[in-house]
Amino acid sequence: MSEDCIFCRIVDGEIPARVVYEDADVLAFLDANPLAPGHTLVVPKAHHETLRDVPPAGGESLFAALHSLTPVVEDAVDADASNVAFNNGEAAGQEVPHVHGHIIPRFDGDGGRPVHAVAGDRPELSEDELDAIADDIADAVDE
Ligand code: 5GP
Ligand code: ZN
């Protein structure tokens, strides 16, 4: 628990939230400033800033909760689809430094954008550069 973390304080029950799911490792609650009806945040109960800080078991329970909750949230608000995403780090727009997945219900014709809209200008990458990046990632995964 981090004393000055809003989401730790929600996990601890110090700050009220509309909790929709809880298990030993994960809490899910409605976003206070929703982008759509049903906008839900899914957080590990332990304080970790970004996904890279979450240990493997924490990642499994976090994904399991996102996986089971997403269709339930969609159905609850009669959504046609959803975006499920993390702002993972400050440069990616993360404002609350306690890792959280967003489940954002989407509706036909809602005027929203796909996740492709979140990044800056598309880079121009040659075939060689793409090969090198793929190799670097694959090699690092093997280590
Ligand atoms: P981020 O930009 O860090 O990915 O998103 C943080 C989200 O947390 C925002 O969508 C914001 O509306 C939500 N949020 C911030 N403070 C609170 C709070 O005290 N309670 C709840 N339920 N949501 C919050
Ligand atoms: Zn926290």
Short mmCIF file of C-alpha atoms and ligand atoms in Angstrom, two decimals:
data_model
loop_
_atom_site.label_atom_id
_atom_site.label_comp_id
_atom_site.label_asym_id
_atom_site.label_seq_id
_atom_site.Cartn_x
_atom_site.Cartn_y
_atom_site.Cartn_z
CA MET A 1 0.00 0.00 0.00
CA SER A 2 1.28 3.42 -0.94
CA GLU A 3 -0.21 6.07 1.39
CA ASP A 4 -0.48 8.78 -1.26
CA CYS A 5 -1.87 6.51 -4.00
CA ILE A 6 -5.57 7.03 -4.83
CA PHE A 7 -6.07 3.48 -6.03
CA CYS A 8 -4.36 1.97 -2.96
CA ARG A 9 -6.75 4.02 -0.86
CA ILE A 10 -9.70 2.68 -2.88
CA VAL A 11 -8.38 -0.88 -2.43
CA ASP A 12 -8.13 -0.18 1.30
CA GLY A 13 -11.68 1.18 1.46
CA GLU A 14 -10.53 4.66 2.56
CA ILE A 15 -11.94 6.29 -0.59
CA PRO A 16 -15.36 5.14 -1.83
CA ALA A 17 -15.73 3.60 -5.27
CA ARG A 18 -18.39 1.69 -7.18
CA VAL A 19 -16.75 -1.71 -6.83
CA VAL A 20 -17.98 -4.24 -9.38
CA TYR A 21 -15.57 -7.14 -8.73
CA GLU A 22 -13.10 -8.26 -6.10
CA ASP A 23 -10.91 -11.30 -5.53
CA ALA A 24 -7.78 -11.92 -3.45
CA ASP A 25 -5.51 -10.05 -5.87
CA VAL A 26 -7.67 -7.73 -7.95
CA LEU A 27 -10.26 -4.99 -7.52
CA ALA A 28 -12.45 -3.54 -10.29
CA PHE A 29 -14.51 -0.38 -9.97
CA LEU A 30 -16.22 2.18 -12.18
CA ASP A 31 -14.10 5.05 -13.46
CA ALA A 32 -15.11 8.29 -11.70
CA ASN A 33 -14.92 10.23 -14.96
CA PRO A 34 -16.20 7.66 -17.47
CA LEU A 35 -15.54 7.78 -21.21
CA ALA A 36 -18.64 5.63 -21.70
CA PRO A 37 -21.29 4.05 -19.47
CA GLY A 38 -19.70 1.06 -17.77
CA HIS A 39 -16.10 2.36 -18.06
CA THR A 40 -14.34 0.10 -15.56
CA LEU A 41 -10.85 0.09 -14.06
CA VAL A 42 -9.20 -3.18 -13.07
CA VAL A 43 -6.28 -2.92 -10.64
CA PRO A 44 -4.01 -5.28 -8.77
CA LYS A 45 -4.52 -4.81 -5.03
CA ALA A 46 -0.75 -4.56 -4.58
CA HIS A 47 0.79 -1.24 -5.51
CA HIS A 48 2.78 -1.46 -8.76
CA GLU A 49 3.29 1.51 -11.01
CA THR A 50 3.38 -0.08 -14.47
CA LEU A 51 3.02 -3.52 -16.04
CA ARG A 52 6.77 -4.10 -15.94
CA ASP A 53 6.63 -3.83 -12.14
CA VAL A 54 3.90 -6.48 -11.76
CA PRO A 55 5.24 -9.97 -10.94
CA PRO A 56 4.11 -12.88 -13.18
CA ALA A 57 1.42 -14.16 -10.79
CA GLY A 58 0.00 -10.65 -10.48
CA GLY A 59 -0.10 -10.35 -14.26
CA GLU A 60 -2.01 -13.62 -14.52
CA SER A 61 -4.67 -12.60 -12.01
CA LEU A 62 -4.97 -9.15 -13.60
CA PHE A 63 -5.50 -10.58 -17.06
CA ALA A 64 -7.87 -13.24 -15.76
CA ALA A 65 -10.04 -10.51 -14.22
CA LEU A 66 -9.96 -8.40 -17.39
CA HIS A 67 -10.84 -11.46 -19.43
CA SER A 68 -13.82 -12.48 -17.32
CA LEU A 69 -15.10 -8.96 -16.67
CA THR A 70 -15.00 -7.57 -20.22
CA PRO A 71 -18.04 -9.45 -21.58
CA VAL A 72 -19.91 -8.89 -18.33
CA VAL A 73 -19.33 -5.12 -18.52
CA GLU A 74 -20.29 -5.05 -22.22
CA ASP A 75 -23.53 -6.92 -21.54
CA ALA A 76 -24.41 -4.78 -18.51
CA VAL A 77 -24.51 -1.63 -20.64
CA ASP A 78 -25.62 -3.33 -23.86
CA ALA A 79 -22.40 -2.35 -25.63
CA ASP A 80 -21.47 -3.52 -29.12
CA ALA A 81 -17.75 -3.84 -28.32
CA SER A 82 -15.06 -2.50 -26.02
CA ASN A 83 -11.53 -1.17 -25.92
CA VAL A 84 -9.41 -2.86 -23.26
CA ALA A 85 -6.17 -1.01 -22.67
CA PHE A 86 -3.50 0.24 -20.31
CA ASN A 87 -1.91 3.67 -20.32
CA ASN A 88 1.36 2.06 -19.32
CA GLY A 89 3.67 4.80 -18.06
CA GLU A 90 3.54 8.59 -17.98
CA ALA A 91 4.63 9.08 -21.61
CA ALA A 92 1.68 6.91 -22.64
CA GLY A 93 -0.77 9.11 -20.72
CA GLN A 94 -0.90 7.27 -17.39
CA GLU A 95 -2.05 9.72 -14.75
CA VAL A 96 -2.59 7.46 -11.73
CA PRO A 97 0.70 5.66 -11.01
CA HIS A 98 -0.94 2.41 -9.88
CA VAL A 99 -1.25 0.08 -12.85
CA HIS A 100 -4.83 -0.28 -14.11
CA GLY A 101 -6.56 -1.74 -17.13
CA HIS A 102 -9.42 0.20 -18.67
CA ILE A 103 -12.50 -1.58 -20.00
CA ILE A 104 -14.23 1.04 -22.15
CA PRO A 105 -17.54 -0.08 -23.65
CA ARG A 106 -18.07 0.97 -27.26
CA PHE A 107 -21.25 1.47 -29.24
CA ASP A 108 -21.88 1.50 -32.97
CA GLY A 109 -21.54 5.09 -34.14
CA ASP A 110 -20.29 6.43 -30.77
CA GLY A 111 -17.76 8.68 -32.52
CA GLY A 112 -14.81 7.18 -30.65
CA ARG A 113 -11.56 6.03 -32.21
CA PRO A 114 -9.68 2.72 -32.28
CA VAL A 115 -6.57 2.12 -30.20
CA HIS A 116 -4.52 3.00 -33.32
CA ALA A 117 -5.39 6.62 -32.60
CA VAL A 118 -3.41 6.80 -29.35
CA ALA A 119 0.15 7.00 -30.69
CA GLY A 120 1.90 9.87 -32.45
CA ASP A 121 2.89 10.02 -36.11
CA ARG A 122 3.53 6.62 -37.68
CA PRO A 123 7.27 5.95 -38.05
CA GLU A 124 8.77 5.10 -41.43
CA LEU A 125 10.61 1.83 -40.86
CA SER A 126 12.54 -0.11 -43.50
CA GLU A 127 12.30 -3.90 -43.81
CA ASP A 128 15.78 -4.13 -42.23
CA GLU A 129 14.78 -1.97 -39.31
CA LEU A 130 11.65 -4.07 -38.76
CA ASP A 131 13.75 -7.26 -38.90
CA ALA A 132 16.20 -5.82 -36.35
CA ILE A 133 13.42 -4.79 -33.97
CA ALA A 134 11.75 -8.19 -34.25
CA ASP A 135 15.10 -9.92 -33.57
CA ASP A 136 15.81 -7.71 -30.54
CA ILE A 137 12.42 -8.49 -29.03
CA ALA A 138 12.56 -12.21 -29.79
CA ASP A 139 16.11 -12.49 -28.39
CA ALA A 140 15.13 -10.64 -25.21
CA VAL A 141 12.11 -12.94 -24.71
CA ASP A 142 14.41 -16.00 -24.98
CA GLU A 143 16.84 -14.69 -22.33
P1 5GP B 1 -4.96 6.89 -16.53
O1 5GP B 1 -4.86 8.13 -17.36
O2 5GP B 1 -4.01 6.91 -15.37
O3 5GP B 1 -4.84 5.62 -17.35
O4 5GP B 1 -6.45 6.86 -16.00
C1 5GP B 1 -6.79 7.17 -14.70
C2 5GP B 1 -8.29 7.02 -14.60
O5 5GP B 1 -8.65 7.01 -13.24
C3 5GP B 1 -9.05 8.16 -15.26
O6 5GP B 1 -9.92 7.62 -16.26
C4 5GP B 1 -9.81 8.81 -14.11
O7 5GP B 1 -11.11 9.22 -14.48
C5 5GP B 1 -9.84 7.70 -13.07
N1 5GP B 1 -9.82 8.18 -11.69
C6 5GP B 1 -8.97 9.12 -11.17
N2 5GP B 1 -9.21 9.27 -9.85
C7 5GP B 1 -10.21 8.41 -9.54
C8 5GP B 1 -10.91 8.12 -8.32
O8 5GP B 1 -10.64 8.66 -7.25
N3 5GP B 1 -11.90 7.18 -8.38
C9 5GP B 1 -12.22 6.52 -9.55
N4 5GP B 1 -13.21 5.63 -9.50
N5 5GP B 1 -11.58 6.79 -10.71
C10 5GP B 1 -10.60 7.71 -10.71
ZN ZN B 2 -1.27 2.20 -5.33
#
